[in-house]
């Protein structure tokens, strides 16, 4: 036979205070209120209704694709869809030089190459990010250096970035994780002091802003992803942009096999790979650019609502977003304090999911440096020539970023998107409060 779970200390104190109040008034003592039964144990769900379906494309994309099918060429150079996509992109991120490309990973590689990162150079970045952030660094035979993160921002800790600078450091890649802007003023000041290039990884940050400035316009180069899971998409694609007088003109050649199509001449002036975006991708991307503003506004509002709803939940730490910034919540990531609960993180998240909350445990399994390819230095056919030749002493098996490691052990994610209502997000918050109360230590 089912039995109710024991009262937590918080539930006991709450019911006891009611009883003591009744006794003081001379009335009969009411029975203690039973704790709210979790859905995983047979109780009602906190999120009763399913999330509304998110429709991500439609007539605007169809219109651009139909127009594209009337063209004589689907090649990107001077293609009308690519031109329109870049025009609309500059309305969001007003930078004079921009190159459409095949992915966010490609955008980052183009930026690193255009910045002149050379063999043995060091590039400081976040250990909690997609490996695409550092693929270009490694292919340029440079060395990713991982700095620790802020406890609740999940972004680079500027103080730790500065501690990890050496005479070989040439650049910083700031990752705006889940759409939360990094501390760009601090990172820009560090870059200026040490003559470093500052690259923004905006893959997860469409529509975000830092102190009312569009993300991507603060560093020396900005890299965006249009991969299927991002806020806006063309299936897979990217764009890299810059206002820097040296880096900007080199973006197109480094995305197009080293050929400068602006100057012409047909000569290969740099050694680079082919990262071009085609006109069909650009057609969808151009239509998607018209959606960025509304998507960013909705996600920022819903994420802020969830932050407010969870602000006072004991044992749960919402993400830290500065009041003057706009986070566009590619996902919503919070942390639990394990000592505050009588359950593991796995049990906490399973209970949330049973309540109907779109919850997932953790993010990536380990920091990037904890992956076998890093620990074994097996980047090129199982080897790392740079290390074998003595051009770096980096040993990823010895790297440690304690806060980043703690984040991955204690974080959980809640998915929010622009089709959700305020009431649906409040129901998700109610699920978190319900589970936190039930498992309170």
Short mmCIF file of C-alpha atoms in Angstrom, two decimals:
data_model
loop_
_atom_site.label_atom_id
_atom_site.label_comp_id
_atom_site.label_asym_id
_atom_site.label_seq_id
_atom_site.Cartn_x
_atom_site.Cartn_y
_atom_site.Cartn_z
CA UNK A 1 0.00 0.00 0.00
CA UNK A 2 1.28 3.50 -0.86
CA UNK A 3 2.39 5.65 2.06
CA UNK A 4 2.98 9.39 2.10
CA UNK A 5 6.64 10.47 2.32
CA UNK A 6 7.84 11.87 5.66
CA UNK A 7 7.52 15.60 6.31
CA UNK A 8 10.58 17.67 5.50
CA UNK A 9 11.84 20.07 8.17
CA UNK A 10 10.29 23.00 6.24
CA UNK A 11 6.87 21.28 5.96
CA UNK A 12 7.00 20.34 9.66
CA UNK A 13 7.74 23.90 10.76
CA UNK A 14 5.01 25.31 8.50
CA UNK A 15 2.34 22.94 9.83
CA UNK A 16 3.56 23.40 13.42
CA UNK A 17 3.25 27.19 13.20
CA UNK A 18 -0.38 26.84 12.07
CA UNK A 19 -1.09 24.50 14.97
CA UNK A 20 0.55 26.79 17.53
CA UNK A 21 -1.46 29.75 16.22
CA UNK A 22 -4.70 27.84 16.58
CA UNK A 23 -3.81 26.79 20.11
CA UNK A 24 -3.05 30.38 21.10
CA UNK A 25 -6.55 31.38 19.97
CA UNK A 26 -8.10 28.59 21.99
CA UNK A 27 -9.33 26.70 18.92
CA UNK A 28 -8.92 23.03 18.12
CA UNK A 29 -5.62 21.94 16.67
CA UNK A 30 -5.92 21.26 12.92
CA UNK A 31 -4.25 18.16 11.51
CA UNK A 32 -0.87 18.88 9.90
CA UNK A 33 -1.14 19.60 6.17
CA UNK A 34 0.25 16.70 4.14
CA UNK A 35 3.14 17.55 1.82
CA UNK A 36 2.25 17.98 -1.83
CA UNK A 37 2.63 14.63 -3.54
CA UNK A 38 5.12 14.53 -6.40
CA UNK A 39 3.90 13.44 -9.81
CA UNK A 40 6.60 10.79 -9.86
CA UNK A 41 4.87 9.30 -6.80
CA UNK A 42 1.37 9.55 -8.23
CA UNK A 43 0.48 13.17 -7.51
CA UNK A 44 -0.86 15.72 -10.01
CA UNK A 45 1.57 17.33 -12.44
CA UNK A 46 2.59 20.92 -11.83
CA UNK A 47 2.74 21.50 -15.61
CA UNK A 48 -0.60 20.11 -16.65
CA UNK A 49 -0.66 21.29 -20.27
CA UNK A 50 1.93 20.32 -22.90
CA UNK A 51 4.14 23.05 -24.29
CA UNK A 52 2.74 24.70 -27.42
CA UNK A 53 4.25 23.59 -30.71
CA UNK A 54 7.07 25.82 -31.90
CA UNK A 55 6.67 26.70 -35.60
CA UNK A 56 10.05 27.88 -36.83
CA UNK A 57 9.56 28.52 -40.54
CA UNK A 58 6.77 29.12 -43.01
CA UNK A 59 5.73 31.56 -45.73
CA UNK A 60 8.70 33.98 -45.44
CA UNK A 61 11.16 31.12 -45.97
CA UNK A 62 9.03 29.64 -48.76
CA UNK A 63 8.95 33.00 -50.52
CA UNK A 64 12.74 33.30 -50.44
CA UNK A 65 13.21 29.72 -51.65
CA UNK A 66 10.76 30.26 -54.51
CA UNK A 67 12.67 33.38 -55.54
CA UNK A 68 15.95 31.47 -55.31
CA UNK A 69 14.64 28.77 -57.67
CA UNK A 70 14.20 31.42 -60.33
CA UNK A 71 17.91 32.29 -60.32
CA UNK A 72 20.44 31.19 -62.93
CA UNK A 73 23.09 30.46 -60.28
CA UNK A 74 23.07 29.15 -56.71
CA UNK A 75 26.67 30.23 -56.04
CA UNK A 76 27.12 32.58 -53.09
CA UNK A 77 29.32 35.29 -54.66
CA UNK A 78 27.06 38.25 -55.48
CA UNK A 79 24.06 35.93 -55.17
CA UNK A 80 20.86 37.85 -54.38
CA UNK A 81 19.92 35.60 -51.42
CA UNK A 82 23.38 35.87 -49.87
CA UNK A 83 23.36 39.64 -50.40
CA UNK A 84 19.92 39.92 -48.77
CA UNK A 85 20.95 37.68 -45.88
CA UNK A 86 24.03 39.81 -45.15
CA UNK A 87 22.04 43.04 -45.43
CA UNK A 88 19.52 41.77 -42.90
CA UNK A 89 22.27 40.38 -40.67
CA UNK A 90 23.87 43.84 -40.51
CA UNK A 91 20.57 45.25 -39.25
CA UNK A 92 21.05 42.96 -36.22
CA UNK A 93 24.83 43.17 -35.94
CA UNK A 94 25.98 46.35 -37.73
CA UNK A 95 29.50 45.41 -38.83
CA UNK A 96 30.87 46.41 -42.26
CA UNK A 97 32.66 43.17 -43.13
CA UNK A 98 30.69 39.91 -43.09
CA UNK A 99 31.11 36.46 -44.64
CA UNK A 100 28.35 33.86 -44.77
CA UNK A 101 29.66 30.36 -44.20
CA UNK A 102 28.75 26.73 -43.66
CA UNK A 103 28.55 26.61 -39.84
CA UNK A 104 29.33 28.39 -36.60
CA UNK A 105 32.45 26.23 -36.36
CA UNK A 106 33.49 27.55 -39.79
CA UNK A 107 32.83 31.12 -38.66
CA UNK A 108 35.16 30.67 -35.70
CA UNK A 109 37.88 29.08 -37.81
CA UNK A 110 37.65 31.94 -40.32
CA UNK A 111 37.93 34.50 -37.50
CA UNK A 112 40.96 32.78 -35.95
CA UNK A 113 42.72 32.50 -39.32
CA UNK A 114 41.88 36.08 -40.31
CA UNK A 115 43.26 37.26 -36.96
CA UNK A 116 46.64 35.76 -37.88
CA UNK A 117 46.76 33.13 -35.16
CA UNK A 118 49.93 31.14 -35.87
CA UNK A 119 51.47 27.80 -34.80
CA UNK A 120 52.25 27.79 -31.09
CA UNK A 121 50.06 30.82 -30.32
CA UNK A 122 47.72 30.46 -27.35
CA UNK A 123 44.01 31.31 -27.40
CA UNK A 124 42.12 31.56 -24.09
CA UNK A 125 38.52 30.41 -24.03
CA UNK A 126 35.81 28.62 -22.05
CA UNK A 127 35.95 24.92 -21.11
CA UNK A 128 32.13 24.68 -21.24
CA UNK A 129 31.27 25.09 -24.89
CA UNK A 130 30.90 23.09 -28.07
CA UNK A 131 34.18 21.77 -29.45
CA UNK A 132 33.51 23.95 -32.49
CA UNK A 133 34.82 26.88 -30.46
CA UNK A 134 38.36 25.45 -30.56
CA UNK A 135 38.44 23.33 -33.74
CA UNK A 136 39.70 26.31 -35.75
CA UNK A 137 42.33 27.09 -33.10
CA UNK A 138 43.70 23.57 -33.34
CA UNK A 139 43.61 23.51 -37.14
CA UNK A 140 45.69 26.69 -37.17
CA UNK A 141 48.19 24.70 -35.03
CA UNK A 142 47.52 27.00 -32.08
CA UNK A 143 46.85 26.03 -28.45
CA UNK A 144 43.48 26.33 -26.70
CA UNK A 145 43.93 27.50 -23.11
CA UNK A 146 40.92 27.03 -20.84
CA UNK A 147 40.06 29.60 -18.16
CA UNK A 148 37.56 29.13 -15.36
CA UNK A 149 34.02 30.50 -15.28
CA UNK A 150 31.76 32.61 -13.09
CA UNK A 151 29.65 30.58 -10.67
CA UNK A 152 26.26 31.53 -12.12
CA UNK A 153 27.09 33.36 -15.34
CA UNK A 154 28.74 30.23 -16.81
CA UNK A 155 30.94 32.63 -18.77
CA UNK A 156 34.65 33.44 -18.62
CA UNK A 157 35.91 34.79 -15.29
CA UNK A 158 37.99 37.82 -16.38
CA UNK A 159 40.34 37.47 -13.40
CA UNK A 160 41.17 33.88 -14.34
CA UNK A 161 41.57 34.84 -17.99
CA UNK A 162 44.24 37.36 -17.00
CA UNK A 163 45.99 34.80 -14.77
CA UNK A 164 46.36 32.44 -17.73
CA UNK A 165 47.97 34.94 -20.10
CA UNK A 166 51.54 34.07 -21.14
CA UNK A 167 53.96 35.58 -23.67
CA UNK A 168 52.43 33.19 -26.25
CA UNK A 169 48.84 34.38 -25.76
CA UNK A 170 47.39 36.02 -28.88
CA UNK A 171 43.60 35.95 -28.50
CA UNK A 172 40.56 35.44 -26.29
CA UNK A 173 37.38 33.75 -27.49
CA UNK A 174 34.45 34.87 -25.33
CA UNK A 175 31.59 32.35 -25.43
CA UNK A 176 28.17 33.86 -24.66
CA UNK A 177 26.83 30.58 -23.28
CA UNK A 178 23.09 30.04 -23.77
CA UNK A 179 22.74 33.65 -24.90
CA UNK A 180 24.04 35.23 -21.68
CA UNK A 181 26.53 38.02 -22.54
CA UNK A 182 30.04 37.75 -21.15
CA UNK A 183 31.59 40.59 -19.16
CA UNK A 184 32.77 42.24 -22.36
CA UNK A 185 34.08 45.48 -20.85
CA UNK A 186 36.46 43.55 -18.59
CA UNK A 187 37.55 41.19 -21.35
CA UNK A 188 38.05 44.07 -23.78
CA UNK A 189 40.19 45.89 -21.21
CA UNK A 190 42.32 42.78 -20.69
CA UNK A 191 42.70 42.36 -24.44
CA UNK A 192 43.79 45.98 -24.79
CA UNK A 193 46.34 45.73 -21.96
CA UNK A 194 47.97 42.65 -23.49
CA UNK A 195 47.47 43.44 -27.19
CA UNK A 196 45.17 40.46 -27.78
CA UNK A 197 42.45 39.83 -30.35
CA UNK A 198 38.99 39.44 -28.80
CA UNK A 199 36.64 37.11 -30.70
CA UNK A 200 32.99 36.70 -29.72
CA UNK A 201 31.43 33.24 -30.02
CA UNK A 202 27.79 34.27 -30.48
CA UNK A 203 26.58 30.84 -31.66
CA UNK A 204 23.97 30.64 -28.89
CA UNK A 205 23.32 34.36 -28.55
CA UNK A 206 21.18 35.60 -31.46
CA UNK A 207 19.53 38.87 -30.41
CA UNK A 208 21.42 39.20 -27.12
CA UNK A 209 22.85 42.54 -26.04
CA UNK A 210 25.51 43.77 -23.64
CA UNK A 211 24.77 47.14 -22.01
CA UNK A 212 22.34 47.89 -24.86
CA UNK A 213 24.98 47.04 -27.50
CA UNK A 214 24.30 44.12 -29.85
CA UNK A 215 26.36 41.06 -29.06
CA UNK A 216 29.10 40.71 -31.65
CA UNK A 217 29.81 44.44 -31.97
CA UNK A 218 32.17 44.74 -29.01
CA UNK A 219 35.06 42.40 -29.83
CA UNK A 220 37.27 42.32 -32.92
CA UNK A 221 35.22 39.62 -34.67
CA UNK A 222 31.80 38.03 -34.18
CA UNK A 223 30.85 34.44 -35.02
CA UNK A 224 27.25 33.20 -35.27
CA UNK A 225 25.73 29.78 -35.91
CA UNK A 226 22.62 28.93 -37.93
CA UNK A 227 22.64 25.25 -36.95
CA UNK A 228 19.21 23.65 -36.60
CA UNK A 229 18.97 23.95 -32.80
CA UNK A 230 19.85 27.65 -32.60
CA UNK A 231 17.30 30.47 -32.10
CA UNK A 232 17.29 31.00 -35.88
CA UNK A 233 18.47 28.51 -38.46
CA UNK A 234 18.86 27.44 -42.07
CA UNK A 235 19.58 23.84 -41.07
CA UNK A 236 23.30 24.45 -40.83
CA UNK A 237 25.22 27.60 -41.56
CA UNK A 238 26.99 30.54 -39.99
CA UNK A 239 28.25 34.08 -40.43
CA UNK A 240 31.40 35.85 -39.29
CA UNK A 241 31.72 39.63 -39.16
CA UNK A 242 34.12 42.35 -38.09
CA UNK A 243 34.72 46.09 -38.08
CA UNK A 244 38.49 45.65 -37.68
CA UNK A 245 40.47 47.13 -40.57
CA UNK A 246 42.87 44.17 -40.68
CA UNK A 247 40.62 41.24 -39.81
CA UNK A 248 37.50 42.37 -41.69
CA UNK A 249 38.83 42.30 -45.28
CA UNK A 250 40.38 38.86 -44.64
CA UNK A 251 37.12 37.14 -43.67
CA UNK A 252 35.94 36.46 -47.22
CA UNK A 253 39.24 34.99 -48.48
CA UNK A 254 39.64 32.80 -45.38
CA UNK A 255 36.17 31.38 -45.99
CA UNK A 256 36.79 30.85 -49.72
CA UNK A 257 40.04 28.90 -50.19
CA UNK A 258 42.19 32.00 -49.79
CA UNK A 259 40.92 33.82 -52.88
CA UNK A 260 40.05 37.50 -52.55
CA UNK A 261 36.99 37.94 -54.75
CA UNK A 262 36.71 41.65 -53.87
CA UNK A 263 40.06 42.56 -55.40
CA UNK A 264 39.78 39.83 -58.00
CA UNK A 265 42.73 38.44 -59.97
CA UNK A 266 42.08 34.75 -59.35
CA UNK A 267 45.18 34.29 -57.19
CA UNK A 268 45.24 32.34 -53.91
CA UNK A 269 46.80 34.79 -51.49
CA UNK A 270 46.23 32.72 -48.33
CA UNK A 271 45.97 29.04 -47.51
CA UNK A 272 42.40 28.43 -46.39
CA UNK A 273 39.60 25.94 -46.71
CA UNK A 274 36.20 26.21 -48.43
CA UNK A 275 33.53 27.29 -45.94
CA UNK A 276 31.12 28.95 -48.39
CA UNK A 277 27.34 29.06 -47.84
CA UNK A 278 25.15 28.36 -50.87
CA UNK A 279 22.17 30.39 -52.07
CA UNK A 280 19.51 27.88 -50.83
CA UNK A 281 20.88 28.18 -47.28
CA UNK A 282 21.12 31.96 -47.60
CA UNK A 283 17.49 32.12 -48.78
CA UNK A 284 16.24 30.50 -45.57
CA UNK A 285 18.73 32.47 -43.45
CA UNK A 286 17.55 35.77 -44.99
CA UNK A 287 13.95 35.00 -44.04
CA UNK A 288 15.02 33.92 -40.55
CA UNK A 289 16.72 37.26 -39.94
CA UNK A 290 13.26 38.83 -39.90
CA UNK A 291 12.38 36.65 -36.92
CA UNK A 292 15.36 37.46 -34.69
CA UNK A 293 13.87 40.51 -32.95
CA UNK A 294 10.62 38.86 -31.88
CA UNK A 295 12.36 35.63 -30.86
CA UNK A 296 14.96 37.44 -28.79
CA UNK A 297 12.35 39.63 -27.09
CA UNK A 298 10.15 36.66 -26.20
CA UNK A 299 12.98 34.47 -24.91
CA UNK A 300 14.46 37.31 -22.86
CA UNK A 301 11.08 38.05 -21.29
CA UNK A 302 10.31 34.40 -20.49
CA UNK A 303 13.79 33.78 -19.11
CA UNK A 304 13.55 36.87 -16.90
CA UNK A 305 10.15 35.66 -15.66
CA UNK A 306 11.61 32.27 -14.79
CA UNK A 307 14.51 33.97 -13.01
CA UNK A 308 12.08 36.01 -10.90
CA UNK A 309 9.93 32.96 -10.11
CA UNK A 310 12.95 30.94 -8.93
CA UNK A 311 14.83 33.74 -7.17
CA UNK A 312 13.81 32.69 -3.67
CA UNK A 313 13.76 28.89 -4.05
CA UNK A 314 16.11 27.49 -1.38
CA UNK A 315 18.86 25.33 -2.84
CA UNK A 316 18.32 26.46 -6.45
CA UNK A 317 20.62 29.03 -8.08
CA UNK A 318 19.19 30.73 -11.19
CA UNK A 319 21.60 32.05 -13.85
CA UNK A 320 23.10 35.47 -13.19
CA UNK A 321 22.18 38.00 -15.87
CA UNK A 322 23.06 41.68 -15.50
CA UNK A 323 20.06 44.02 -15.45
CA UNK A 324 21.51 46.10 -18.30
CA UNK A 325 22.06 43.05 -20.55
CA UNK A 326 19.65 40.95 -22.59
CA UNK A 327 20.06 37.18 -22.41
CA UNK A 328 18.19 35.28 -25.13
CA UNK A 329 18.15 31.91 -23.35
CA UNK A 330 19.09 29.32 -25.95
CA UNK A 331 18.36 27.22 -22.91
CA UNK A 332 17.82 28.08 -19.25
CA UNK A 333 20.51 26.62 -16.97
CA UNK A 334 20.36 26.69 -13.18
CA UNK A 335 22.30 24.96 -10.42
CA UNK A 336 21.32 23.08 -7.31
CA UNK A 337 23.24 23.10 -4.05
CA UNK A 338 23.51 19.37 -3.28
CA UNK A 339 23.65 19.91 0.49
CA UNK A 340 20.21 21.56 0.37
CA UNK A 341 18.40 18.41 -0.80
CA UNK A 342 17.75 14.82 0.24
CA UNK A 343 18.23 13.60 -3.30
CA UNK A 344 20.77 13.45 -6.07
CA UNK A 345 20.67 15.79 -9.03
CA UNK A 346 19.50 12.85 -11.15
CA UNK A 347 16.53 12.26 -8.83
CA UNK A 348 15.76 15.99 -8.75
CA UNK A 349 15.64 16.21 -12.55
CA UNK A 350 13.63 12.99 -12.92
CA UNK A 351 11.07 14.42 -10.52
CA UNK A 352 10.97 17.67 -12.53
CA UNK A 353 10.41 15.78 -15.76
CA UNK A 354 7.60 13.78 -14.16
CA UNK A 355 5.96 17.10 -13.24
CA UNK A 356 5.87 17.96 -16.94
CA UNK A 357 8.79 20.38 -16.84
CA UNK A 358 11.11 20.23 -19.89
CA UNK A 359 14.14 19.42 -17.72
CA UNK A 360 17.47 17.78 -18.46
CA UNK A 361 20.43 16.91 -16.28
CA UNK A 362 23.73 18.71 -16.84
CA UNK A 363 24.94 20.10 -20.16
CA UNK A 364 28.08 18.59 -21.68
CA UNK A 365 29.48 15.51 -19.86
CA UNK A 366 32.86 17.06 -18.92
CA UNK A 367 34.76 20.28 -19.66
CA UNK A 368 36.36 20.17 -23.11
CA UNK A 369 39.79 19.39 -21.65
CA UNK A 370 38.34 16.26 -20.02
CA UNK A 371 37.50 14.64 -23.35
CA UNK A 372 39.75 11.77 -24.53
CA UNK A 373 40.94 13.66 -27.62
CA UNK A 374 42.33 16.42 -25.34
CA UNK A 375 43.67 14.20 -22.57
CA UNK A 376 45.45 12.05 -25.16
CA UNK A 377 46.52 15.03 -27.31
CA UNK A 378 45.19 13.06 -30.27
CA UNK A 379 44.13 15.88 -32.58
CA UNK A 380 45.84 14.82 -35.82
CA UNK A 381 45.76 11.08 -36.58
CA UNK A 382 46.07 10.47 -32.84
CA UNK A 383 49.04 12.81 -32.48
CA UNK A 384 49.74 16.47 -31.74
CA UNK A 385 52.76 17.54 -33.83
CA UNK A 386 52.91 20.91 -32.11
CA UNK A 387 53.67 19.24 -28.78
CA UNK A 388 55.99 16.68 -30.33
CA UNK A 389 58.06 19.51 -31.83
CA UNK A 390 58.30 21.28 -28.46
CA UNK A 391 56.24 24.31 -29.50
CA UNK A 392 53.92 23.90 -26.49
CA UNK A 393 54.14 22.32 -23.08
CA UNK A 394 50.37 22.17 -22.68
CA UNK A 395 49.18 18.97 -20.97
CA UNK A 396 45.39 18.82 -20.95
CA UNK A 397 45.46 15.88 -18.52
CA UNK A 398 46.69 18.38 -15.91
CA UNK A 399 44.27 21.23 -16.66
CA UNK A 400 41.69 22.06 -14.01
CA UNK A 401 38.96 24.69 -13.90
CA UNK A 402 37.28 23.96 -10.53
CA UNK A 403 34.21 26.14 -10.99
CA UNK A 404 33.53 24.84 -14.49
CA UNK A 405 33.75 21.27 -13.19
CA UNK A 406 31.40 22.12 -10.31
CA UNK A 407 28.92 23.75 -12.71
CA UNK A 408 28.67 20.59 -14.80
CA UNK A 409 28.13 18.45 -11.69
CA UNK A 410 25.33 20.62 -10.26
CA UNK A 411 23.54 22.23 -13.22
CA UNK A 412 20.24 21.36 -14.82
CA UNK A 413 18.53 22.78 -17.88
CA UNK A 414 15.00 23.91 -18.57
CA UNK A 415 14.00 24.47 -22.17
CA UNK A 416 12.02 27.61 -22.93
CA UNK A 417 11.06 28.98 -26.31
CA UNK A 418 9.13 31.83 -27.86
CA UNK A 419 5.88 29.89 -28.37
CA UNK A 420 5.43 29.41 -24.61
CA UNK A 421 3.08 31.62 -22.63
CA UNK A 422 3.88 33.33 -19.35
CA UNK A 423 1.51 30.94 -17.60
CA UNK A 424 3.32 27.93 -19.02
CA UNK A 425 6.65 29.26 -17.73
CA UNK A 426 5.07 29.95 -14.34
CA UNK A 427 3.93 26.33 -14.27
CA UNK A 428 7.51 25.21 -14.97
CA UNK A 429 8.65 27.36 -12.06
CA UNK A 430 5.93 25.83 -9.87
CA UNK A 431 7.32 22.40 -10.72
CA UNK A 432 10.79 23.46 -9.57
CA UNK A 433 9.40 24.88 -6.32
CA UNK A 434 7.35 21.74 -5.70
CA UNK A 435 10.29 19.38 -6.21
CA UNK A 436 12.63 21.61 -4.17
CA UNK A 437 10.15 21.69 -1.26
CA UNK A 438 9.66 17.93 -1.35
CA UNK A 439 13.38 17.11 -1.26
CA UNK A 440 14.47 19.94 1.07
CA UNK A 441 17.01 18.69 3.60
#
